[in-house]
mmCIF file of C-alpha atoms in Angstrom:
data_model
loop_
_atom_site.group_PDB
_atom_site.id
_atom_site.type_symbol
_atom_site.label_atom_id
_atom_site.label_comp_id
_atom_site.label_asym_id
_atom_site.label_seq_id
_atom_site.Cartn_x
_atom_site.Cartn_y
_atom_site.Cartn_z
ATOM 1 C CA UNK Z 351 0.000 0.000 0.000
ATOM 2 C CA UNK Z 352 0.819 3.620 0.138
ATOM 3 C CA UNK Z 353 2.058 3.967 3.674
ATOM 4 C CA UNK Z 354 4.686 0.873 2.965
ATOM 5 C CA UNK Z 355 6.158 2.634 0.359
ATOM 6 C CA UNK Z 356 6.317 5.866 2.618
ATOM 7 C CA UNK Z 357 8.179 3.939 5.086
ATOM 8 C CA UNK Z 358 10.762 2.328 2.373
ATOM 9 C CA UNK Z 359 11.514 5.924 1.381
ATOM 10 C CA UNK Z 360 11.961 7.093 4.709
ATOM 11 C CA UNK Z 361 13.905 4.428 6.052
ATOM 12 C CA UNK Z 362 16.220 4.761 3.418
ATOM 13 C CA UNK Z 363 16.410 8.596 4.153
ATOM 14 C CA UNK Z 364 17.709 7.125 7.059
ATOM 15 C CA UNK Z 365 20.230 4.736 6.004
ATOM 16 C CA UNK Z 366 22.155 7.152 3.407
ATOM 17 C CA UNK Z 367 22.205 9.802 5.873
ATOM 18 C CA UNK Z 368 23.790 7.485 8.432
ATOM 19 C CA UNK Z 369 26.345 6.240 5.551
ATOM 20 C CA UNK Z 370 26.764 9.458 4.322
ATOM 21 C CA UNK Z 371 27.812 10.734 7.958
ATOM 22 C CA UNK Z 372 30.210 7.530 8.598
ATOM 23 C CA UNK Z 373 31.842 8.293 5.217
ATOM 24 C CA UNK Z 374 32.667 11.525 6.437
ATOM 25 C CA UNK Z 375 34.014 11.177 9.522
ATOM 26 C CA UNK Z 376 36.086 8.288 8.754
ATOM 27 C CA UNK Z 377 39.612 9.157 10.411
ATOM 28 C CA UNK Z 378 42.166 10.467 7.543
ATOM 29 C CA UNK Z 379 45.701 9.471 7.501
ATOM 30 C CA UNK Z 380 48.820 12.272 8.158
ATOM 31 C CA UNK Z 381 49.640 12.970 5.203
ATOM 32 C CA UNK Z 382 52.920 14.618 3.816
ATOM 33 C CA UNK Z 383 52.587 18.522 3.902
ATOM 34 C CA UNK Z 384 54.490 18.359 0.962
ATOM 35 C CA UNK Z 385 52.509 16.418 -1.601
ATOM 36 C CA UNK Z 386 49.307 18.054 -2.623
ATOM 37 C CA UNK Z 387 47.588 15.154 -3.881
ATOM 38 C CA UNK Z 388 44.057 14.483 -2.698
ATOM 39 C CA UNK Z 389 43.123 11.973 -5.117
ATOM 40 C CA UNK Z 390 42.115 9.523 -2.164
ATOM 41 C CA UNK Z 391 39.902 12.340 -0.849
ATOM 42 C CA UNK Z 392 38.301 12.825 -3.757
ATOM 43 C CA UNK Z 393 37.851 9.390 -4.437
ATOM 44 C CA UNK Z 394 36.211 9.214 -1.254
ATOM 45 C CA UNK Z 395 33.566 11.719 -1.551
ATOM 46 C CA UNK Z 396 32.643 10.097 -4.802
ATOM 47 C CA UNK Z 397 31.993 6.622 -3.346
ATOM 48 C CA UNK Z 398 29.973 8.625 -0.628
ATOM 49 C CA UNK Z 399 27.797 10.002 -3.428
ATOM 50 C CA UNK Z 400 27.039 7.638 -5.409
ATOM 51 C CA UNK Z 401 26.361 5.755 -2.488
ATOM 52 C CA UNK Z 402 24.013 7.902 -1.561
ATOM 53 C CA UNK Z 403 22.890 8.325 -4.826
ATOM 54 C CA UNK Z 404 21.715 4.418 -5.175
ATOM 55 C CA UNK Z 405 20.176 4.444 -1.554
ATOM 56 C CA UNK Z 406 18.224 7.530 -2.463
ATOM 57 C CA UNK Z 407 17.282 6.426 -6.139
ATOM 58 C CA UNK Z 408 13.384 5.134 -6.461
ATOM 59 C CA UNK Z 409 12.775 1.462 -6.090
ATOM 60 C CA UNK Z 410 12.761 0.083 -9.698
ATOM 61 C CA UNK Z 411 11.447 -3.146 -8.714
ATOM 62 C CA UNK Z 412 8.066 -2.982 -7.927
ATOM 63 C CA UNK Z 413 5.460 -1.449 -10.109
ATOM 64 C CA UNK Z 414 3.301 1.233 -8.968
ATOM 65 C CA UNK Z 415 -0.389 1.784 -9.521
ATOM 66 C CA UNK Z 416 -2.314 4.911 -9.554
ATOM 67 C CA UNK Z 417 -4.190 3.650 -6.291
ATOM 68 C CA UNK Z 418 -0.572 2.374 -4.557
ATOM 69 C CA UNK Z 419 0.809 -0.923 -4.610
ATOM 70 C CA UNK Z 420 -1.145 -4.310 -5.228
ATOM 71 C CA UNK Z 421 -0.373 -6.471 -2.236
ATOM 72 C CA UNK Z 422 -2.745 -9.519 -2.755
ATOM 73 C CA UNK Z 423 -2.920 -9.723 -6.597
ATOM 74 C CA UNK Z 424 -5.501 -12.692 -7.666
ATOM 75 C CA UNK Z 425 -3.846 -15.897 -8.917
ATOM 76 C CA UNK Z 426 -5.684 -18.515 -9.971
ATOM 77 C CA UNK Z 427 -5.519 -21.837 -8.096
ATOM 78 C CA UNK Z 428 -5.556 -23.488 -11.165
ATOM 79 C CA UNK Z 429 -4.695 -22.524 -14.391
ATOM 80 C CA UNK Z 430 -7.827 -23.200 -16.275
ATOM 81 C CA UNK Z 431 -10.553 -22.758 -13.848
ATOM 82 C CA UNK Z 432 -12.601 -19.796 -14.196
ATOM 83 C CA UNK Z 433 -12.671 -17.454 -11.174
ATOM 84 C CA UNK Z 434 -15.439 -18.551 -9.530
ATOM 85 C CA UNK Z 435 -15.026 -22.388 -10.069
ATOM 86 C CA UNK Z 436 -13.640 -23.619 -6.563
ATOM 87 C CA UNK Z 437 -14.403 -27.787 -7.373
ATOM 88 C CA UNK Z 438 -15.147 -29.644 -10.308
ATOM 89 C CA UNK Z 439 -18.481 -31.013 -11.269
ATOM 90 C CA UNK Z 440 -18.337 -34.521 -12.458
ATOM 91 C CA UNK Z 441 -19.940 -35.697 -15.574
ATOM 92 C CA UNK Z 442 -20.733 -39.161 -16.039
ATOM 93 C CA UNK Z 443 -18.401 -40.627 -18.889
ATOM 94 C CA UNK Z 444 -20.667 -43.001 -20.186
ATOM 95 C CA UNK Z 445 -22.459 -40.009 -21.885
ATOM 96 C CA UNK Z 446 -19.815 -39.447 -24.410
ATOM 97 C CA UNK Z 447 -21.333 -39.974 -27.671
ATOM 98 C CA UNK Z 448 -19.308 -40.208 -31.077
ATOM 99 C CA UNK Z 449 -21.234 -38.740 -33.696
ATOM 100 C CA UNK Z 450 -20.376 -39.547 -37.555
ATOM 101 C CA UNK Z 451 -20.918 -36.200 -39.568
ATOM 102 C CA UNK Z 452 -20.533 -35.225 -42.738
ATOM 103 C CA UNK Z 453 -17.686 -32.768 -41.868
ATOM 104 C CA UNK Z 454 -16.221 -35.323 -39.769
ATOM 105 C CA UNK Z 455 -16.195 -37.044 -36.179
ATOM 106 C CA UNK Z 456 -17.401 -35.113 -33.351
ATOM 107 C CA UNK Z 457 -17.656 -36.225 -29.481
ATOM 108 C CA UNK Z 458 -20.342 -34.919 -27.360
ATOM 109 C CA UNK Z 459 -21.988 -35.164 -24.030
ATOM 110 C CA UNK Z 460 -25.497 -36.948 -25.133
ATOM 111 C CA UNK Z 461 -28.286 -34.274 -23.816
ATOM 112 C CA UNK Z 462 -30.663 -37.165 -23.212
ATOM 113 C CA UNK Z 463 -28.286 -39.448 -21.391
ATOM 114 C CA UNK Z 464 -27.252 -36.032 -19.266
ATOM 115 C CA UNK Z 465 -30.981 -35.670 -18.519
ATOM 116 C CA UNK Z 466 -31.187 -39.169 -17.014
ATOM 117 C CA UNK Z 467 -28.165 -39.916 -15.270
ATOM 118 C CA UNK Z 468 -26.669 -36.543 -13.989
ATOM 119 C CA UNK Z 469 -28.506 -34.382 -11.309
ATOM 120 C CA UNK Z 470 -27.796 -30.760 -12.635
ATOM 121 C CA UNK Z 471 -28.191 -31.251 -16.546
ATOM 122 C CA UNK Z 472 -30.538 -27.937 -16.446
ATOM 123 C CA UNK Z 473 -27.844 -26.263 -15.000
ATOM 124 C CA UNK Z 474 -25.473 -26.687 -17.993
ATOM 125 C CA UNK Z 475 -24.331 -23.574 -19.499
ATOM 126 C CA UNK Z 476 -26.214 -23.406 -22.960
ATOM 127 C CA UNK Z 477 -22.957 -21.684 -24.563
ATOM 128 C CA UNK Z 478 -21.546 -25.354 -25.119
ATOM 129 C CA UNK Z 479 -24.704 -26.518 -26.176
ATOM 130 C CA UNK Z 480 -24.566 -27.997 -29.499
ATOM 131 C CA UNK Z 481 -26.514 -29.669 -32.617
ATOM 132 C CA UNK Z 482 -25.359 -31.800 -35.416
ATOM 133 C CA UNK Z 483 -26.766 -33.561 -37.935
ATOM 134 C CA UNK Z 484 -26.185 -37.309 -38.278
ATOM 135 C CA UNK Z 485 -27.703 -40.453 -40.192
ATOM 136 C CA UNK Z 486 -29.682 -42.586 -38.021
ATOM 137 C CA UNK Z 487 -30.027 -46.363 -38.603
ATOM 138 C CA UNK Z 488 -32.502 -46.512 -40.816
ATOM 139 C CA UNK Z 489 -30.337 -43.812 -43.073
ATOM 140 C CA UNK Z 490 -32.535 -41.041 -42.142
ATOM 141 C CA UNK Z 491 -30.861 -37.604 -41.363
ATOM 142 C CA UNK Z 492 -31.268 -36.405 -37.914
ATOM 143 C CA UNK Z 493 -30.220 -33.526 -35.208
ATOM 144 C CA UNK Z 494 -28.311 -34.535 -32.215
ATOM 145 C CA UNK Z 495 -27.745 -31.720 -29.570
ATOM 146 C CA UNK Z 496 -25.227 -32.241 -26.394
ATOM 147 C CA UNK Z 497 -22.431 -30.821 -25.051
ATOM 148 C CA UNK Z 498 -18.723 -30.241 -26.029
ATOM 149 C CA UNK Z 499 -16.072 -31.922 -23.803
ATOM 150 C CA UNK Z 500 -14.066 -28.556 -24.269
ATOM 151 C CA UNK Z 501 -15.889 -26.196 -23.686
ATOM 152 C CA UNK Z 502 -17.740 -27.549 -19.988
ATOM 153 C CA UNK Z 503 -14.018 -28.117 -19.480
ATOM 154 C CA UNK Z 504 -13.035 -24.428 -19.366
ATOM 155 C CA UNK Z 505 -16.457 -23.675 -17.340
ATOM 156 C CA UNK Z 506 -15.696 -26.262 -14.555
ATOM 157 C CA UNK Z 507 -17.222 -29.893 -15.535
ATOM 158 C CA UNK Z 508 -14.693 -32.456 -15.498
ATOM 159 C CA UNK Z 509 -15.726 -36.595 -16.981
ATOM 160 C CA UNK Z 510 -15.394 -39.056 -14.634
ATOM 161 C CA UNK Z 511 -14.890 -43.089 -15.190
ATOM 162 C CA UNK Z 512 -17.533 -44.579 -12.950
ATOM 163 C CA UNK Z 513 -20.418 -42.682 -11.778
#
């Protein structure tokens, strides 16, 4: 949130000041009166600043957000369960039906055998409803609606061996 990012930046206020302050009162060796060479001096008050300069740059790590930081993001529990799905409903397996179409094979969840053997058929959503047209014994064309494997897959439903 906002305030933990206030105390970050304050705390490391803190810290450069205090680093800044050792840096400076580190004790300095005698030197020769002689030689006018501060190079180690210098050298020194560099390191200080860009010391100082890291500890007092932004934190590049986390992103911000115009209303602060994010600090309980959702994740999914799983990674292709819808948000509200907490636990699987099981569909009875022995309502897979192959169908034989003329634009190929296609496996369903029968709509009648759903009806019969599992509980919450009306509850089904109707988005993975689905009809197609087959040839029936006696050659006649007919239309076959059920459900796609797939697509109850993404919304929760799950096939199970016995039921």
């Amino acid at each position: 949130m906002i305030r933990n990012s206030m105390l970050s930046s304050f705390v490391k206020l803190i810290l450069s000041g205090v680093l800044a302050a050792t840096l400076t009162a580190m004790p300095v060796q005698a030197r020769d009166k002689t030689s006018g060479d501060d190079s180690a001096a210098i050298i020194a008050a560099l390191l200080g600043l860009v010391t100082l300069g890291v500890l007092l740059s932004g934190n590049d790590d986390e992103p911000s957000y115009p209303g602060g930081h994010i600090t309980n993001p959702y994740k999914p529990t799983h990674p292709h369960r819808p948000h509200g799905v907490t636990t699987f409903r099981k569909l009875p397996s022995n309502c897979l039906r192959e169908y034989r179409t003329q634009t190929g094979r296609k496996i369903m969840f029968g709509n009648k055998c759903l009806q019969k053997r599992f509980k919450y058929a009306h509850e089904l959503p109707r988005a993975c409803q689905n009809t197609v047209v087959v040839r029936n014994r006696k050659g006649v064309y007919v239309a076959r609606r059920g459900y796609v494997p797939a697509c109850l897959s993404k919304r929760g439903y799950r096939a199970t061996r016995r039921y």
